[in-house]
Short mmCIF file of C-alpha atoms and ligand atoms in Angstrom, two decimals:
data_model
loop_
_atom_site.label_atom_id
_atom_site.label_comp_id
_atom_site.label_asym_id
_atom_site.label_seq_id
_atom_site.Cartn_x
_atom_site.Cartn_y
_atom_site.Cartn_z
CA MET A 1 -30.18 -45.75 -126.76
CA LYS A 2 -29.44 -44.00 -130.05
CA SER A 3 -32.27 -44.34 -132.51
CA LEU A 4 -32.87 -43.65 -136.17
CA ALA A 5 -36.09 -43.87 -138.15
CA ILE A 6 -36.04 -45.04 -141.76
CA THR A 7 -38.86 -45.63 -144.17
CA GLY A 8 -37.24 -48.09 -146.58
CA ASN A 9 -34.03 -49.98 -147.51
CA PHE A 10 -34.22 -52.09 -144.37
CA PRO A 11 -31.53 -54.64 -145.38
CA GLU A 12 -29.03 -51.85 -145.99
CA ALA A 13 -29.25 -50.35 -142.49
CA ASN A 14 -25.81 -49.78 -141.00
CA VAL A 15 -26.16 -52.25 -138.12
CA GLU A 16 -24.88 -55.63 -136.96
CA ALA A 17 -28.23 -57.45 -137.04
CA LEU A 18 -31.53 -57.20 -138.89
CA ALA A 19 -34.50 -58.17 -136.70
CA VAL A 20 -37.69 -59.02 -138.53
CA VAL A 21 -41.14 -60.04 -137.38
CA VAL A 22 -42.42 -63.31 -138.84
CA PHE A 23 -46.03 -64.49 -138.68
CA LYS A 24 -47.11 -68.01 -137.90
CA GLY A 25 -47.10 -70.20 -140.98
CA GLU A 26 -45.50 -67.50 -143.14
CA LYS A 27 -43.33 -68.61 -146.08
CA ALA A 28 -39.90 -67.14 -146.83
CA SER A 29 -41.27 -66.21 -150.25
CA SER A 30 -43.68 -63.62 -148.74
CA ALA A 31 -43.26 -60.05 -149.95
CA ASP A 32 -41.50 -58.80 -146.80
CA LEU A 33 -39.23 -61.81 -146.33
CA SER A 34 -38.12 -62.79 -149.82
CA GLY A 35 -35.54 -59.99 -150.16
CA LEU A 36 -33.99 -60.90 -146.80
CA ASP A 37 -34.09 -64.57 -147.66
CA LYS A 38 -32.06 -63.88 -150.78
CA ILE A 39 -29.49 -61.87 -148.82
CA THR A 40 -29.03 -64.77 -146.41
CA GLY A 41 -28.63 -67.23 -149.26
CA GLY A 42 -31.92 -68.95 -148.53
CA LEU A 43 -31.37 -69.49 -144.77
CA ILE A 44 -34.84 -68.18 -143.87
CA ALA A 45 -36.49 -70.59 -146.31
CA SER A 46 -34.46 -73.47 -144.93
CA VAL A 47 -35.26 -72.92 -141.22
CA ILE A 48 -38.95 -72.53 -142.07
CA ALA A 49 -38.99 -75.60 -144.35
CA ASN A 50 -37.23 -77.69 -141.68
CA ASP A 51 -39.75 -76.59 -139.02
CA GLU A 52 -36.88 -75.04 -137.06
CA PHE A 53 -38.87 -71.84 -136.95
CA LYS A 54 -42.68 -71.70 -137.03
CA GLY A 55 -43.44 -68.09 -136.17
CA ASP A 56 -45.05 -68.83 -132.81
CA VAL A 57 -45.26 -66.02 -130.25
CA GLY A 58 -41.89 -65.52 -128.56
CA GLU A 59 -39.99 -67.81 -130.91
CA THR A 60 -36.61 -66.56 -132.13
CA ALA A 61 -33.94 -67.71 -134.59
CA LEU A 62 -30.61 -66.05 -135.26
CA LEU A 63 -29.14 -66.67 -138.71
CA ARG A 64 -25.58 -65.77 -139.69
CA PHE A 65 -24.52 -65.03 -143.25
CA HIS A 66 -21.81 -63.28 -145.25
CA PRO A 67 -23.02 -59.82 -146.23
CA SER A 68 -22.31 -58.47 -149.66
CA GLY A 69 -23.00 -55.34 -151.68
CA LYS A 70 -24.73 -52.61 -149.72
CA VAL A 71 -25.73 -54.91 -146.88
CA LYS A 72 -23.70 -54.31 -143.70
CA ALA A 73 -25.39 -56.66 -141.23
CA SER A 74 -24.20 -60.24 -140.96
CA ARG A 75 -27.11 -61.63 -138.95
CA VAL A 76 -30.87 -61.89 -139.30
CA LEU A 77 -33.00 -62.35 -136.19
CA LEU A 78 -36.41 -63.85 -136.86
CA ILE A 79 -39.00 -62.98 -134.20
CA GLY A 80 -42.24 -64.97 -134.15
CA VAL A 81 -45.45 -63.13 -133.21
CA GLY A 82 -48.10 -65.80 -133.93
CA ASP A 83 -51.11 -65.20 -136.17
CA ARG A 84 -51.09 -62.00 -138.16
CA SER A 85 -54.67 -61.22 -137.07
CA ASP A 86 -53.67 -61.33 -133.37
CA TYR A 87 -50.68 -59.02 -133.82
CA LYS A 88 -51.56 -55.79 -131.99
CA THR A 89 -49.58 -52.54 -132.17
CA HIS A 90 -48.54 -52.78 -128.51
CA ALA A 91 -46.87 -56.14 -129.23
CA VAL A 92 -44.13 -54.14 -130.99
CA ALA A 93 -42.85 -53.22 -127.48
CA SER A 94 -42.29 -56.88 -126.56
CA VAL A 95 -40.83 -57.60 -130.00
CA ALA A 96 -38.31 -54.75 -129.70
CA GLY A 97 -37.55 -55.53 -126.07
CA GLY A 98 -37.17 -59.23 -126.82
CA ALA A 99 -34.76 -58.42 -129.65
CA VAL A 100 -32.63 -56.18 -127.43
CA ARG A 101 -32.35 -58.79 -124.67
CA PHE A 102 -31.62 -61.58 -127.16
CA LEU A 103 -28.93 -59.64 -129.03
CA GLN A 104 -27.39 -58.23 -125.87
CA LYS A 105 -26.58 -61.74 -124.65
CA ARG A 106 -24.61 -62.19 -127.87
CA LYS A 107 -22.70 -58.92 -127.39
CA ILE A 108 -24.30 -57.26 -130.41
CA LYS A 109 -24.33 -53.46 -130.31
CA SER A 110 -26.74 -52.34 -132.99
CA PHE A 111 -29.77 -53.67 -134.82
CA ALA A 112 -32.50 -52.64 -137.18
CA LEU A 113 -36.10 -53.66 -136.62
CA LEU A 114 -38.79 -54.31 -139.21
CA PRO A 115 -41.87 -54.52 -136.96
CA ARG A 116 -44.41 -55.12 -139.76
CA SER A 117 -47.29 -53.72 -137.75
CA ALA A 118 -50.41 -52.43 -139.44
CA GLY A 119 -50.80 -49.87 -136.65
CA ASN A 120 -50.36 -46.12 -136.75
CA ALA A 121 -46.69 -45.34 -137.53
CA ALA A 122 -46.15 -43.00 -134.58
CA ASP A 123 -47.61 -45.61 -132.21
CA VAL A 124 -45.41 -48.33 -133.69
CA ALA A 125 -42.34 -46.15 -133.15
CA GLN A 126 -43.44 -45.31 -129.62
CA PHE A 127 -43.89 -48.95 -128.63
CA ALA A 128 -40.61 -49.95 -130.32
CA MET A 129 -38.61 -47.36 -128.40
CA GLN A 130 -40.40 -47.96 -125.10
CA GLY A 131 -39.80 -51.70 -125.47
CA CYS A 132 -36.08 -51.18 -126.11
CA ILE A 133 -35.72 -48.98 -123.06
CA THR A 134 -37.74 -51.04 -120.61
CA SER A 135 -35.98 -54.22 -121.75
CA GLN A 136 -32.68 -52.86 -120.45
CA PHE A 137 -33.85 -52.36 -116.88
CA GLU A 138 -32.05 -54.81 -114.58
CA LEU A 139 -32.11 -55.64 -110.88
CA ASP A 140 -28.35 -55.20 -110.57
CA LYS A 141 -28.15 -51.64 -109.21
CA TYR A 142 -26.59 -52.82 -105.96
CA LYS A 143 -24.22 -55.38 -107.44
CA SER A 144 -20.57 -54.34 -107.15
CA LYS A 145 -19.69 -56.68 -110.04
CA ASP A 146 -21.43 -58.90 -112.61
CA LYS A 147 -23.66 -56.12 -113.87
CA THR A 148 -25.49 -56.84 -117.11
CA LYS A 149 -23.65 -55.31 -120.04
CA HIS A 150 -25.97 -53.18 -122.13
CA THR A 151 -24.16 -53.74 -125.38
CA VAL A 152 -27.10 -52.76 -127.61
CA ASN A 153 -26.80 -49.01 -127.80
CA SER A 154 -28.39 -48.07 -131.09
CA PHE A 155 -31.34 -49.20 -133.11
CA VAL A 156 -32.83 -48.36 -136.46
CA LEU A 157 -36.57 -48.57 -136.87
CA CYS A 158 -37.93 -49.21 -140.32
CA VAL A 159 -41.60 -48.63 -141.12
CA GLU A 160 -42.07 -48.69 -144.85
CA GLY A 161 -44.18 -45.94 -146.32
CA ALA A 162 -44.38 -44.00 -143.03
CA LYS A 163 -43.60 -40.31 -142.62
CA ALA A 164 -40.16 -39.84 -141.03
CA ALA A 165 -41.46 -37.03 -138.81
CA GLU A 166 -44.20 -39.25 -137.38
CA LEU A 167 -41.69 -41.96 -136.58
CA LYS A 168 -39.38 -39.45 -134.95
CA SER A 169 -42.10 -38.07 -132.71
CA GLY A 170 -43.15 -41.62 -131.81
CA LEU A 171 -39.57 -42.49 -130.88
CA ASN A 172 -39.39 -39.41 -128.65
CA ARG A 173 -42.61 -40.33 -126.91
CA GLY A 174 -41.39 -43.90 -126.49
CA GLN A 175 -38.21 -42.63 -124.88
CA ILE A 176 -40.18 -40.57 -122.34
CA ILE A 177 -42.61 -43.36 -121.56
CA GLY A 178 -39.90 -46.04 -121.31
CA ASP A 179 -37.71 -43.88 -119.07
CA SER A 180 -40.71 -43.07 -116.87
CA MET A 181 -41.60 -46.76 -116.52
CA ASN A 182 -37.99 -47.46 -115.53
CA PHE A 183 -38.14 -44.56 -113.06
CA THR A 184 -41.14 -46.24 -111.43
CA ARG A 185 -39.40 -49.63 -111.48
CA ASP A 186 -36.24 -48.24 -109.93
CA LEU A 187 -38.25 -46.80 -107.02
CA ALA A 188 -40.10 -50.09 -106.52
CA ASN A 189 -36.83 -52.00 -106.46
CA GLU A 190 -35.12 -49.79 -103.87
CA PRO A 191 -34.45 -51.47 -100.54
CA PRO A 192 -36.57 -50.01 -97.74
CA ASN A 193 -33.54 -48.77 -95.77
CA VAL A 194 -32.73 -46.59 -98.77
CA LEU A 195 -36.23 -45.62 -99.88
CA THR A 196 -37.81 -44.28 -96.70
CA PRO A 197 -40.88 -42.02 -97.00
CA THR A 198 -38.52 -39.02 -96.76
CA GLU A 199 -36.31 -40.37 -99.56
CA MET A 200 -39.36 -41.11 -101.70
CA ALA A 201 -40.42 -37.49 -101.26
CA ASN A 202 -36.90 -36.30 -102.12
CA ARG A 203 -36.85 -38.37 -105.31
CA ALA A 204 -40.25 -37.00 -106.32
CA ALA A 205 -39.12 -33.44 -105.60
CA ALA A 206 -35.90 -33.85 -107.61
CA MET A 207 -37.86 -35.31 -110.54
CA ALA A 208 -40.37 -32.44 -110.32
CA LYS A 209 -37.58 -29.89 -110.40
CA GLU A 210 -36.07 -31.52 -113.48
CA THR A 211 -39.33 -31.77 -115.39
CA GLY A 212 -41.09 -28.57 -114.32
CA LEU A 213 -43.79 -30.05 -112.09
CA LYS A 214 -44.83 -28.36 -108.86
CA CYS A 215 -44.05 -30.49 -105.83
CA GLU A 216 -45.25 -29.96 -102.30
CA VAL A 217 -44.44 -32.34 -99.44
CA LEU A 218 -46.73 -32.29 -96.42
CA ASP A 219 -45.06 -33.34 -93.17
CA GLU A 220 -46.79 -35.01 -90.22
CA ALA A 221 -47.57 -31.70 -88.47
CA LYS A 222 -49.36 -30.41 -91.58
CA MET A 223 -51.24 -33.68 -92.00
CA LYS A 224 -52.29 -33.59 -88.34
CA LYS A 225 -53.64 -30.09 -88.83
CA MET A 226 -55.67 -31.33 -91.78
CA GLY A 227 -57.12 -34.13 -89.65
CA MET A 228 -55.47 -37.08 -91.42
CA GLY A 229 -55.79 -39.36 -88.39
CA SER A 230 -56.17 -42.48 -90.52
CA LEU A 231 -52.95 -42.01 -92.52
CA LEU A 232 -50.98 -40.92 -89.47
CA SER A 233 -52.08 -43.95 -87.44
CA VAL A 234 -50.08 -46.17 -89.81
CA SER A 235 -46.78 -44.37 -89.28
CA LEU A 236 -47.03 -44.29 -85.46
CA GLY A 237 -44.88 -47.40 -85.14
CA SER A 238 -42.13 -46.14 -87.42
CA GLU A 239 -39.08 -44.02 -86.74
CA GLN A 240 -39.57 -42.66 -90.24
CA PRO A 241 -42.00 -39.76 -90.50
CA ALA A 242 -44.79 -40.04 -93.06
CA LYS A 243 -44.88 -37.72 -96.06
CA LEU A 244 -47.72 -36.75 -98.33
CA ILE A 245 -46.21 -36.04 -101.72
CA VAL A 246 -48.26 -33.72 -103.94
CA LEU A 247 -47.28 -33.25 -107.60
CA ARG A 248 -49.08 -30.77 -109.83
CA TYR A 249 -49.00 -30.57 -113.60
CA THR A 250 -50.55 -27.43 -115.09
CA PRO A 251 -50.62 -27.19 -118.90
CA THR A 252 -49.66 -23.95 -120.61
CA LYS A 253 -52.64 -24.30 -122.90
CA ASN A 254 -55.55 -25.76 -120.94
CA THR A 255 -58.32 -27.47 -122.91
CA ALA A 256 -60.00 -29.06 -119.89
CA LYS A 257 -63.56 -28.02 -119.06
CA LYS A 258 -63.80 -25.73 -116.06
CA GLY A 259 -63.67 -27.75 -112.87
CA GLU A 260 -62.21 -30.86 -114.51
CA LEU A 261 -59.24 -32.27 -112.62
CA LEU A 262 -57.91 -35.82 -112.73
CA ALA A 263 -56.01 -37.02 -109.67
CA LEU A 264 -53.72 -40.05 -109.51
CA VAL A 265 -53.35 -41.29 -105.94
CA GLY A 266 -50.82 -43.94 -104.86
CA LYS A 267 -50.13 -46.20 -101.90
CA GLY A 268 -46.53 -45.61 -100.89
CA ILE A 269 -45.89 -48.03 -98.03
CA THR A 270 -42.08 -48.13 -98.18
CA PHE A 271 -42.14 -51.31 -96.12
CA ASP A 272 -45.09 -53.31 -94.81
CA THR A 273 -44.28 -55.49 -91.81
CA GLY A 274 -47.99 -55.69 -91.02
CA GLY A 275 -47.44 -53.63 -87.87
CA ILE A 276 -48.71 -55.22 -84.62
CA SER A 277 -50.69 -57.66 -86.83
CA LEU A 278 -47.22 -58.78 -87.86
CA LYS A 279 -46.73 -60.66 -91.11
CA PRO A 280 -44.93 -64.02 -91.04
CA GLY A 281 -41.18 -63.69 -91.62
CA GLU A 282 -41.15 -65.84 -94.72
CA GLY A 283 -41.67 -63.71 -97.78
CA MET A 284 -41.84 -60.45 -95.84
CA GLU A 285 -38.96 -59.09 -97.92
CA ALA A 286 -41.37 -58.80 -100.87
CA MET A 287 -43.10 -55.98 -99.01
CA LYS A 288 -40.49 -53.45 -100.11
CA TYR A 289 -42.62 -53.21 -103.26
CA ASP A 290 -45.62 -52.02 -101.23
CA MET A 291 -44.93 -48.50 -102.46
CA SER A 292 -45.46 -49.52 -106.10
CA GLY A 293 -48.74 -47.59 -106.38
CA GLY A 294 -46.94 -44.44 -105.26
CA ALA A 295 -44.06 -45.16 -107.64
CA THR A 296 -46.57 -45.54 -110.47
CA VAL A 297 -48.01 -42.12 -109.69
CA ILE A 298 -44.56 -40.50 -109.60
CA GLY A 299 -43.44 -42.19 -112.84
CA THR A 300 -46.67 -41.31 -114.63
CA MET A 301 -46.42 -37.68 -113.49
CA ARG A 302 -42.87 -37.61 -114.87
CA ALA A 303 -44.13 -38.73 -118.28
CA ILE A 304 -47.01 -36.23 -118.14
CA ALA A 305 -44.62 -33.38 -117.38
CA LEU A 306 -42.52 -34.24 -120.43
CA LEU A 307 -45.33 -35.15 -122.84
CA LYS A 308 -47.22 -31.95 -121.95
CA PRO A 309 -50.88 -32.84 -122.49
CA THR A 310 -53.38 -29.96 -122.41
CA VAL A 311 -55.17 -31.01 -119.22
CA PRO A 312 -54.10 -30.56 -115.59
CA VAL A 313 -53.19 -33.60 -113.48
CA LEU A 314 -52.73 -33.91 -109.73
CA GLY A 315 -50.55 -36.64 -108.24
CA VAL A 316 -50.83 -37.59 -104.57
CA VAL A 317 -48.64 -40.20 -102.88
CA ALA A 318 -49.00 -41.25 -99.26
CA ALA A 319 -45.49 -42.37 -98.27
CA VAL A 320 -45.50 -44.23 -94.95
CA GLU A 321 -43.65 -47.11 -93.27
CA ASN A 322 -45.72 -49.74 -91.41
CA MET A 323 -43.75 -51.02 -88.39
CA PRO A 324 -44.55 -52.66 -85.04
CA ASP A 325 -43.44 -50.65 -82.03
CA GLY A 326 -44.52 -49.45 -78.61
CA ARG A 327 -46.22 -46.50 -80.24
CA ALA A 328 -47.78 -48.47 -83.11
CA SER A 329 -51.54 -48.79 -83.64
CA ARG A 330 -53.21 -51.74 -81.93
CA PRO A 331 -55.98 -53.90 -83.38
CA SER A 332 -59.13 -52.30 -81.85
CA ASP A 333 -57.80 -48.71 -81.97
CA VAL A 334 -60.25 -46.14 -83.32
CA VAL A 335 -59.06 -43.25 -85.47
CA THR A 336 -60.74 -40.37 -87.30
CA ALA A 337 -60.03 -39.66 -90.95
CA MET A 338 -59.88 -36.27 -92.63
CA ASN A 339 -63.51 -36.50 -93.80
CA GLY A 340 -64.69 -37.04 -90.21
CA LYS A 341 -65.42 -40.75 -90.50
CA THR A 342 -64.29 -42.95 -87.63
CA ILE A 343 -62.45 -46.21 -88.28
CA GLU A 344 -61.99 -49.19 -86.03
CA ILE A 345 -58.59 -50.71 -86.92
CA LEU A 346 -59.07 -54.44 -86.54
CA ASN A 347 -55.97 -55.46 -88.46
CA THR A 348 -52.93 -53.19 -88.69
CA ASP A 349 -51.82 -55.11 -91.79
CA ALA A 350 -54.75 -53.64 -93.73
CA GLU A 351 -52.84 -50.35 -93.69
CA GLY A 352 -52.93 -49.41 -97.37
CA ARG A 353 -56.60 -48.49 -97.23
CA LEU A 354 -55.94 -46.42 -94.09
CA ILE A 355 -53.43 -44.18 -95.83
CA LEU A 356 -55.43 -44.03 -99.07
CA ALA A 357 -58.53 -42.93 -97.13
CA ASP A 358 -56.92 -39.59 -96.31
CA ALA A 359 -55.02 -39.36 -99.60
CA VAL A 360 -58.16 -39.63 -101.78
CA ALA A 361 -60.07 -37.25 -99.49
CA TYR A 362 -57.17 -34.80 -99.84
CA ALA A 363 -57.19 -35.15 -103.65
CA GLU A 364 -60.90 -34.36 -103.77
CA LYS A 365 -60.42 -31.39 -101.44
CA GLN A 366 -57.81 -30.10 -103.89
CA GLY A 367 -60.50 -30.03 -106.56
CA ALA A 368 -60.22 -33.42 -108.23
CA ASN A 369 -63.47 -34.57 -109.83
CA ARG A 370 -61.94 -37.80 -111.17
CA ILE A 371 -59.72 -39.91 -108.94
CA VAL A 372 -57.76 -43.03 -109.84
CA ASP A 373 -56.01 -44.67 -106.91
CA MET A 374 -53.49 -47.47 -107.29
CA ALA A 375 -52.13 -49.79 -104.65
CA THR A 376 -50.58 -53.16 -103.88
CA LEU A 377 -53.59 -53.47 -101.62
CA THR A 378 -54.51 -57.12 -101.17
CA GLY A 379 -53.04 -60.59 -101.38
CA ALA A 380 -56.55 -61.65 -102.41
CA VAL A 381 -56.21 -60.02 -105.84
CA ILE A 382 -53.25 -62.30 -106.55
CA VAL A 383 -55.42 -65.32 -105.73
CA ALA A 384 -58.21 -64.00 -107.97
CA LEU A 385 -56.30 -62.68 -110.99
CA GLY A 386 -52.66 -63.76 -110.72
CA ASP A 387 -50.06 -61.65 -112.49
CA GLN A 388 -51.89 -61.02 -115.77
CA ASN A 389 -54.66 -58.62 -114.74
CA THR A 390 -54.88 -55.67 -112.40
CA GLY A 391 -58.08 -55.62 -110.37
CA ILE A 392 -60.23 -52.58 -111.11
CA MET A 393 -63.21 -51.34 -109.10
CA GLY A 394 -64.94 -48.01 -108.71
CA ASN A 395 -68.09 -45.90 -108.52
CA ASP A 396 -68.26 -44.83 -112.16
CA GLN A 397 -68.59 -47.34 -115.01
CA GLY A 398 -67.54 -44.75 -117.61
CA LEU A 399 -64.19 -44.13 -115.92
CA ILE A 400 -63.62 -47.86 -115.37
CA ASP A 401 -64.39 -48.62 -119.04
CA GLU A 402 -62.01 -45.87 -120.15
CA ILE A 403 -59.16 -47.34 -118.11
CA ILE A 404 -59.88 -50.86 -119.37
CA ALA A 405 -59.79 -49.51 -122.95
CA CYS A 406 -56.50 -47.67 -122.34
CA GLY A 407 -55.14 -50.93 -120.96
CA LYS A 408 -56.16 -52.87 -124.07
CA GLU A 409 -54.28 -50.40 -126.28
CA ASN A 410 -51.16 -50.94 -124.19
CA GLY A 411 -51.34 -54.67 -123.61
CA GLU A 412 -52.19 -54.17 -119.93
CA GLY A 413 -55.08 -56.20 -118.54
CA PHE A 414 -57.57 -54.68 -116.10
CA TRP A 415 -60.34 -56.93 -114.82
CA GLN A 416 -63.33 -55.46 -113.05
CA LEU A 417 -64.64 -56.75 -109.72
CA PRO A 418 -67.98 -55.53 -108.34
CA VAL A 419 -68.63 -53.06 -105.54
CA SER A 420 -72.11 -52.56 -104.06
CA LYS A 421 -73.97 -51.43 -100.95
CA GLU A 422 -74.19 -55.06 -99.82
CA TYR A 423 -70.41 -55.33 -99.80
CA SER A 424 -70.11 -51.95 -98.07
CA LYS A 425 -72.36 -53.20 -95.24
CA GLN A 426 -69.73 -55.82 -94.46
CA ILE A 427 -67.26 -53.22 -93.20
CA ARG A 428 -69.68 -51.58 -90.75
CA SER A 429 -68.13 -51.52 -87.28
CA ASP A 430 -69.88 -52.27 -84.00
CA ILE A 431 -68.33 -49.26 -82.31
CA ALA A 432 -67.19 -46.86 -85.06
CA ASP A 433 -68.44 -45.88 -88.52
CA ILE A 434 -66.43 -48.53 -90.34
CA LYS A 435 -63.77 -51.17 -89.69
CA ASN A 436 -60.72 -51.74 -91.85
CA ILE A 437 -61.36 -55.41 -92.65
CA GLY A 438 -64.32 -57.45 -93.87
CA PRO A 439 -65.34 -61.00 -92.99
CA ARG A 440 -62.38 -63.40 -92.95
CA GLY A 441 -61.57 -64.96 -96.30
CA LYS A 442 -64.38 -63.25 -98.19
CA ALA A 443 -63.93 -60.88 -101.14
CA GLY A 444 -60.75 -59.39 -99.69
CA THR A 445 -60.01 -57.24 -102.73
CA ILE A 446 -63.53 -55.80 -102.83
CA MET A 447 -63.40 -55.06 -99.09
CA GLY A 448 -60.34 -52.90 -99.72
CA ALA A 449 -62.16 -51.03 -102.47
CA VAL A 450 -65.41 -50.38 -100.59
CA PHE A 451 -63.33 -49.09 -97.66
CA ILE A 452 -61.58 -46.50 -99.86
CA GLN A 453 -64.95 -45.60 -101.43
CA GLU A 454 -66.08 -44.29 -98.02
CA PHE A 455 -63.62 -41.42 -98.44
CA VAL A 456 -64.67 -40.35 -101.91
CA ASP A 457 -67.45 -37.78 -101.84
CA LYS A 458 -68.71 -36.63 -105.24
CA ALA A 459 -65.77 -37.50 -107.49
CA LYS A 460 -65.78 -40.24 -110.08
CA TRP A 461 -63.40 -42.83 -108.72
CA ALA A 462 -61.58 -45.96 -109.82
CA HIS A 463 -59.33 -48.16 -107.71
CA LEU A 464 -56.54 -50.31 -109.18
CA ASP A 465 -55.25 -53.22 -107.10
CA ILE A 466 -51.81 -53.89 -108.60
CA ALA A 467 -50.58 -56.37 -105.95
CA GLY A 468 -50.36 -59.15 -108.56
CA THR A 469 -49.09 -57.15 -111.52
CA ALA A 470 -46.51 -54.73 -110.10
CA TRP A 471 -43.84 -57.41 -109.67
CA ALA A 472 -42.83 -60.20 -112.07
CA ASP A 473 -41.55 -63.27 -110.24
CA GLY A 474 -39.60 -64.48 -113.26
CA VAL A 475 -37.69 -63.09 -116.23
CA ARG A 476 -39.67 -62.61 -119.46
CA PRO A 477 -38.08 -62.50 -122.94
CA HIS A 478 -38.55 -58.72 -123.12
CA GLN A 479 -38.30 -57.85 -119.45
CA ALA A 480 -36.18 -58.59 -116.39
CA LYS A 481 -37.67 -60.17 -113.31
CA GLY A 482 -38.89 -57.67 -110.72
CA PRO A 483 -40.87 -54.43 -110.84
CA THR A 484 -42.94 -54.07 -114.01
CA GLY A 485 -44.03 -50.42 -114.07
CA VAL A 486 -47.58 -51.66 -114.65
CA ALA A 487 -50.29 -49.08 -115.35
CA VAL A 488 -47.90 -46.23 -116.21
CA ARG A 489 -48.65 -46.56 -119.94
CA SER A 490 -52.40 -46.94 -119.49
CA LEU A 491 -52.62 -43.94 -117.18
CA ILE A 492 -50.64 -41.75 -119.59
CA LYS A 493 -53.18 -42.76 -122.25
CA LEU A 494 -56.07 -41.96 -119.90
CA VAL A 495 -54.69 -38.44 -119.40
CA GLU A 496 -54.08 -37.94 -123.12
CA LYS A 497 -57.57 -39.12 -123.99
CA SER A 498 -59.09 -36.52 -121.69
CA GLN A 499 -57.51 -33.69 -123.70
N1 BES B 501 -49.40 -54.98 -98.86
C1 BES B 501 -50.36 -55.96 -98.47
C2 BES B 501 -50.98 -56.67 -99.68
C3 BES B 501 -50.20 -57.82 -100.22
C4 BES B 501 -50.17 -59.02 -99.53
C5 BES B 501 -49.56 -57.72 -101.42
C6 BES B 501 -49.46 -60.09 -100.04
C7 BES B 501 -48.84 -58.80 -101.93
C8 BES B 501 -48.80 -59.98 -101.24
C9 BES B 501 -51.48 -55.33 -97.66
O1 BES B 501 -51.14 -54.25 -96.88
C10 BES B 501 -52.01 -56.38 -96.76
O2 BES B 501 -51.26 -56.85 -95.95
N2 BES B 501 -53.26 -56.75 -96.95
C11 BES B 501 -53.87 -57.79 -96.20
C12 BES B 501 -55.28 -57.35 -95.88
C13 BES B 501 -55.95 -58.20 -94.83
C14 BES B 501 -55.28 -58.02 -93.50
C15 BES B 501 -57.40 -57.79 -94.76
C16 BES B 501 -53.87 -59.06 -97.04
O3 BES B 501 -54.08 -58.99 -98.25
O4 BES B 501 -53.63 -60.12 -96.47
ZN1 ZN B 502 -50.41 -54.80 -94.97
ZN1 ZN B 503 -49.47 -53.14 -97.59
#
């Protein structure tokens, strides 16, 4: 997407369509709209007066007119955003993305956007660009025909009174963040016969090479040596060997306090059949997305490598396939994790926590003193929070609050669920230290969290259950159906705030 930042003369931008934000109840005579209204010969005033356009969130109206003078565009796209007081900077991403998808359907190639946000100019530009880029992601990679035509290939951003350099740097950041979200989404969308643990490791390694990250891939022999009996128990039933993908970002100028290291740890189950505790056939195909936590880590690390914050970040992804087989784990098997704890596996479908156990212990052993793990861990979080909020739990309220705040800035909801000793008691095993499931039908999401907590020693830790938010079941005005790239933006912010 070609982009250009301008700080005035919006109606004269050399584009096919002028997209402008309109607030609920706004009149065409308002300062920002009256000039445009004149250019269109009063069309804006007429659609507002006739209640054809009210400015509600998500509302759009495309008006055609005959341009004259210095005006090149022949269309105005009105984009409703609701009340002015509710209009947050991050909403610019959905506005821009919504405009791209709307105009694309009408074969338009270029547009200018007047986002009318009161937010910081660089942030506005960042969200605008990110929204444009993520709006063009489609599920059609494997279609041999009928691919969506991305006709919109250039956009002009106008923020009046802003500094051009600020806008430019915001656009650059938006490009990196949008591309990284799409990188994550592409991984999550890959069919499991393509994206095996080995392929996931290869994609991470190729990305690392391109962006200057260090990448190390631990094979099963190495993991065995390190005592990762919990992680390895999950891949026993698969022909595909497990891989532990380790990505390291080291800043050239390091402003982190000595001993500070943030680790992002992801669940990368490339397909979850449930193992011997086999899932029902109906809906099993959705489990190709069970590596979304890992994909989020890889995409976020890509953005970090390119944005170059001044603090180090460690990325760890446990890439494993969960299959039933003669060699697979049985319910009642006992395994020993890297930190020496013994686990009674009572359900082989609760495999995410088994791989994360060793992955978080590994991250801490590598020196991490703050760990954020992310996983499509439980169906229960979908029941509790649906697709609007990611479940967040952890052992440190400060870290949890920081992530929630980063989410708010990016329009990503995180909702905290409790963990406590009482919950932890519920995963005590009769014959081993702990068991991998809690009491049937009770606090399933929290049981997953308190299990992972057993493998965190001194580090501050937060756990994100993205099972409900990593995949959108339907198309949204600014976004295709499918993988969402949730949490990438908030985690980038978390890293940047720790500078
Ligand atoms: N990958 C699933 C979680 C999941 C289930 C995500 C349904 C989206 C929809 C996870 O590995 C799993 O199967 N969890 C079990 C845990 C249970 C056996 C304690 C679940 O949620 O049912
Ligand atoms: Zn499972
Ligand atoms: Zn799973």
